[in-house]
CSV table of C-alpha atoms in Angstrom, one decimal:
chain,number,residue,atom,x,y,z
M,297,MET,CA,18.1,15.1,-3.7
M,298,GLN,CA,15.9,17.5,-1.8
M,299,LYS,CA,14.0,18.0,-4.8
M,300,TYR,CA,13.1,14.4,-5.3
M,301,SER,CA,12.2,13.8,-1.9
M,302,LEU,CA,10.2,16.5,-1.5
M,303,LYS,CA,8.3,15.2,-4.7
M,304,ILE,CA,8.2,11.6,-3.3
M,305,SER,CA,6.7,13.1,0.1
M,306,PHE,CA,4.0,14.9,-1.8
M,307,LEU,CA,3.1,11.6,-3.5
M,308,LEU,CA,2.6,9.7,-0.6
M,309,SER,CA,1.1,12.2,1.5
M,310,PHE,CA,-1.4,12.4,-1.7
M,311,LEU,CA,-2.0,8.8,-1.7
M,312,ILE,CA,-2.6,8.5,2.0
M,313,ILE,CA,-5.4,11.3,2.0
M,314,SER,CA,-6.8,9.7,-1.0
M,315,ASN,CA,-7.1,6.3,0.7
M,316,MET,CA,-8.8,7.7,4.1
M,317,SER,CA,-11.7,9.6,2.1
M,318,PHE,CA,-14.5,7.4,0.9
M,319,ALA,CA,-15.3,6.8,-2.3
M,320,GLN,CA,-18.2,7.7,-3.8
M,321,LYS,CA,-20.8,10.2,-2.7
M,322,TYR,CA,-24.0,8.8,-3.3
M,323,ASN,CA,-26.3,5.6,-2.0
M,324,LEU,CA,-28.5,5.1,-5.2
M,325,ALA,CA,-28.1,6.8,-8.8
M,326,ALA,CA,-30.1,5.9,-11.6
M,327,GLY,CA,-29.5,7.4,-15.6
M,328,LEU,CA,-28.8,6.9,-19.1
M,329,ARG,CA,-25.3,5.3,-21.0
M,330,TRP,CA,-24.3,5.5,-24.0
M,331,GLY,CA,-21.1,4.3,-26.3
M,332,GLY,CA,-20.9,1.3,-28.3
M,333,ASP,CA,-24.5,0.6,-26.9
M,334,PHE,CA,-27.7,2.6,-25.4
M,335,GLY,CA,-29.2,1.6,-22.2
M,336,LEU,CA,-30.2,1.9,-18.7
M,337,SER,CA,-27.9,1.9,-15.4
M,338,ILE,CA,-28.5,1.6,-11.9
M,339,SER,CA,-25.9,2.1,-9.1
M,340,GLU,CA,-26.6,1.4,-5.6
M,341,ARG,CA,-23.8,1.5,-2.8
M,342,ILE,CA,-23.6,-2.0,-1.2
M,343,ALA,CA,-20.4,-1.1,1.4
M,344,LYS,CA,-17.5,1.2,1.6
M,345,ARG,CA,-16.2,1.6,-1.4
M,346,TRP,CA,-18.3,-0.8,-3.1
M,347,THR,CA,-21.4,-0.2,-5.6
M,348,LEU,CA,-23.3,-3.0,-7.5
M,349,GLU,CA,-24.1,-1.9,-10.8
M,350,GLN,CA,-27.5,-3.3,-13.1
M,351,ASN,CA,-27.2,-2.5,-17.0
M,352,ILE,CA,-29.9,-2.9,-19.6
M,353,ASN,CA,-28.3,-2.1,-22.8
M,354,SER,CA,-29.2,-2.5,-26.7
M,355,GLU,CA,-27.2,-2.4,-29.9
M,356,ASP,CA,-29.4,-2.2,-33.3
M,357,GLU,CA,-26.3,-2.1,-35.2
M,358,ASN,CA,-24.9,-5.6,-34.4
M,359,ASN,CA,-28.9,-7.0,-33.3
M,360,TYR,CA,-28.1,-7.3,-29.5
M,361,TYR,CA,-29.5,-7.0,-25.9
M,362,SER,CA,-27.6,-7.3,-22.8
M,363,ALA,CA,-28.1,-7.1,-19.4
M,364,PHE,CA,-25.6,-7.2,-16.5
M,365,ALA,CA,-24.9,-6.9,-13.0
M,366,ILE,CA,-21.3,-5.5,-11.9
M,367,ALA,CA,-19.6,-5.1,-8.5
M,368,LYS,CA,-17.2,-2.0,-8.5
M,369,TYR,CA,-14.4,-1.2,-6.3
M,370,HIS,CA,-14.0,2.9,-6.1
M,371,GLN,CA,-10.7,4.2,-5.4
M,372,PRO,CA,-11.0,8.0,-4.6
M,373,ILE,CA,-8.3,10.3,-6.1
M,374,VAL,CA,-7.9,13.6,-4.2
M,375,THR,CA,-11.8,13.6,-3.0
M,376,SER,CA,-14.2,11.4,-2.9
M,377,ARG,CA,-16.3,13.0,-5.6
M,378,PHE,CA,-13.6,12.1,-8.0
M,379,ASN,CA,-12.6,8.3,-8.1
M,380,TRP,CA,-11.3,5.4,-10.3
M,381,PHE,CA,-13.3,2.4,-10.6
M,382,TYR,CA,-12.7,-1.1,-11.4
M,383,GLY,CA,-15.1,-4.5,-11.5
M,384,GLY,CA,-16.6,-6.9,-13.3
M,385,GLY,CA,-20.1,-9.2,-13.3
M,386,PRO,CA,-21.9,-11.6,-15.0
M,387,GLY,CA,-24.5,-10.9,-17.6
M,388,MET,CA,-26.5,-11.7,-20.3
M,389,VAL,CA,-26.2,-11.5,-24.5
M,390,ARG,CA,-29.1,-12.1,-26.7
M,391,VAL,CA,-28.4,-12.0,-30.3
M,392,LYS,CA,-31.3,-11.0,-32.9
M,393,GLU,CA,-31.4,-13.3,-36.0
M,394,THR,CA,-29.6,-12.4,-39.0
M,395,PRO,CA,-28.8,-14.2,-42.2
M,396,GLU,CA,-25.3,-14.8,-41.0
M,397,TYR,CA,-26.3,-16.6,-37.6
M,398,LYS,CA,-29.4,-17.6,-35.8
M,399,GLU,CA,-31.0,-15.9,-32.8
M,400,ALA,CA,-29.1,-17.0,-29.6
M,401,THR,CA,-29.2,-16.4,-26.0
M,402,SER,CA,-25.5,-16.6,-23.9
M,403,LEU,CA,-23.9,-16.0,-20.6
M,404,SER,CA,-20.9,-13.3,-20.9
M,405,LEU,CA,-18.7,-12.1,-18.6
M,406,LEU,CA,-18.1,-8.1,-18.4
M,407,ILE,CA,-14.9,-6.3,-17.1
M,408,GLN,CA,-14.7,-2.6,-16.5
M,409,THR,CA,-12.5,0.3,-15.4
M,410,GLY,CA,-13.1,4.1,-15.6
M,411,LEU,CA,-13.4,7.5,-14.0
M,412,GLU,CA,-16.3,8.7,-12.3
M,413,PHE,CA,-17.3,12.3,-11.1
M,414,THR,CA,-19.9,13.4,-8.9
M,415,ILE,CA,-21.1,17.1,-8.2
M,416,LYS,CA,-24.5,18.2,-6.7
M,417,ARG,CA,-26.7,15.3,-7.7
M,418,VAL,CA,-25.2,14.5,-11.1
M,419,ASN,CA,-22.9,11.6,-11.3
M,420,LEU,CA,-21.1,11.0,-14.6
M,421,TYR,CA,-18.7,8.8,-15.7
M,422,ALA,CA,-16.9,7.2,-18.5
M,423,ALA,CA,-15.3,3.9,-18.7
M,424,LEU,CA,-13.9,1.1,-21.1
M,425,GLU,CA,-15.9,-2.5,-21.0
M,426,PRO,CA,-14.3,-5.6,-22.8
M,427,TYR,CA,-16.6,-8.3,-22.5
M,428,PHE,CA,-16.7,-12.1,-23.8
M,429,TYR,CA,-19.7,-13.5,-25.0
M,430,ASN,CA,-20.4,-17.2,-26.8
M,431,THR,CA,-23.2,-17.7,-29.2
M,432,ASN,CA,-24.0,-20.2,-32.2
M,433,SER,CA,-21.8,-18.6,-34.3
M,434,GLY,CA,-18.4,-19.0,-31.9
M,435,ALA,CA,-17.2,-17.1,-29.1
M,436,ARG,CA,-16.9,-13.0,-29.1
M,437,PHE,CA,-15.3,-10.3,-27.9
M,438,LYS,CA,-16.4,-6.5,-27.7
M,439,MET,CA,-14.7,-3.6,-26.3
M,440,HIS,CA,-16.8,-0.3,-25.6
M,441,GLU,CA,-16.0,3.0,-24.5
M,442,VAL,CA,-18.8,4.1,-22.2
M,443,PHE,CA,-20.1,7.3,-21.2
M,444,ALA,CA,-22.9,7.6,-18.6
M,445,VAL,CA,-25.0,10.6,-16.9
M,446,LYS,CA,-26.7,9.4,-13.7
M,447,TYR,CA,-29.3,10.7,-11.1
M,448,VAL,CA,-28.1,10.8,-7.5
M,449,ILE,CA,-31.6,9.7,-5.9
M,450,ILE,CA,-30.5,8.8,-2.4
M,451,LYS,CA,-27.3,10.8,-1.3
M,452,ARG,CA,-24.6,9.8,0.9
M,453,LYS,CA,-24.3,11.6,4.5
M,454,SER,CA,-21.2,13.0,5.0
M,455,LYS,CA,-19.0,12.0,8.1
M,456,TRP,CA,-17.8,15.8,8.6
M,457,LYS,CA,-21.5,16.7,8.8
M,458,GLN,CA,-22.3,14.1,11.4
M,459,LYS,CA,-19.4,15.0,13.6
M,460,MET,CA,-20.0,18.7,13.4
M,461,ASN,CA,-23.7,17.7,14.3
M,462,LYS,CA,-22.4,15.9,17.6
M,463,ARG,CA,-19.8,18.3,18.4
M,464,PHE,CA,-22.1,21.5,18.2
M,465,LYS,CA,-25.8,19.8,18.9
M,466,TRP,CA,-27.4,21.4,16.0
M,467,LYS,CA,-30.0,18.8,16.2
M,468,LYS,CA,-33.5,20.0,16.6
M,469,LYS,CA,-34.5,19.5,19.9
M,470,LYS,CA,-37.1,17.0,20.8
M,471,LYS,CA,-40.3,18.4,22.1
M,472,LYS,CA,-41.5,17.3,25.2
M,473,ASN,CA,-45.0,15.6,25.7
M,474,THR,CA,-47.8,17.7,27.3
M,475,ASP,CA,-51.5,16.1,28.2
M,476,SER,CA,-52.5,17.6,24.9
M,477,ASP,CA,-50.3,15.7,22.9
M,478,ILE,CA,-51.7,12.5,24.3
M,479,PRO,CA,-54.6,11.2,22.6
M,480,TRP,CA,-57.7,11.3,24.5
M,481,TRP,CA,-58.1,7.3,24.6
M,482,LYS,CA,-54.6,6.6,26.1
M,483,PHE,CA,-55.9,8.3,29.6
M,484,TRP,CA,-53.6,6.3,31.7
M,485,GLU,CA,-50.6,8.2,30.2
M,486,LYS,CA,-51.8,11.7,31.6
M,487,LYS,CA,-50.1,13.4,34.3
M,488,LYS,CA,-52.2,13.6,37.1
């Protein structure tokens, strides 16, 4: 019985600690993604644990181009650098003309879930992306396994570092104004 209670208490403490930490370690990241298609991806943090990702993709094999805006919710696993995410959003798919069907543009819906890992300024993620779109040839469903490598352009400041800076006052002291710092034309500000 003690064996199971120890496992349960460990699991509960693990879940509590992972829920207390922030999920993503960046405010803005951009890079390349590939899988069933190839494209560009830009992710921006919009709220605690939420990012907005914009993807532009192309696939020559099936002659289509797509663009999506995806809202993703991040759930940390152990630390904020390694997390699980899920989300979805609207997009547009443009299919080129082939002998089988005419050229068409349609609205689509994408759902995404996967794992994300950030180390230093490199963000890696692997995800599953099912999406639906409707063209002249009928409704279609596609499933992609996607891998992305992004460069973290703007890092998120660590809460721990902010607390330590406040506690130990490691901030640079502001230099007091002297008469030599004041421009000559602001004569009224100079001390007498």
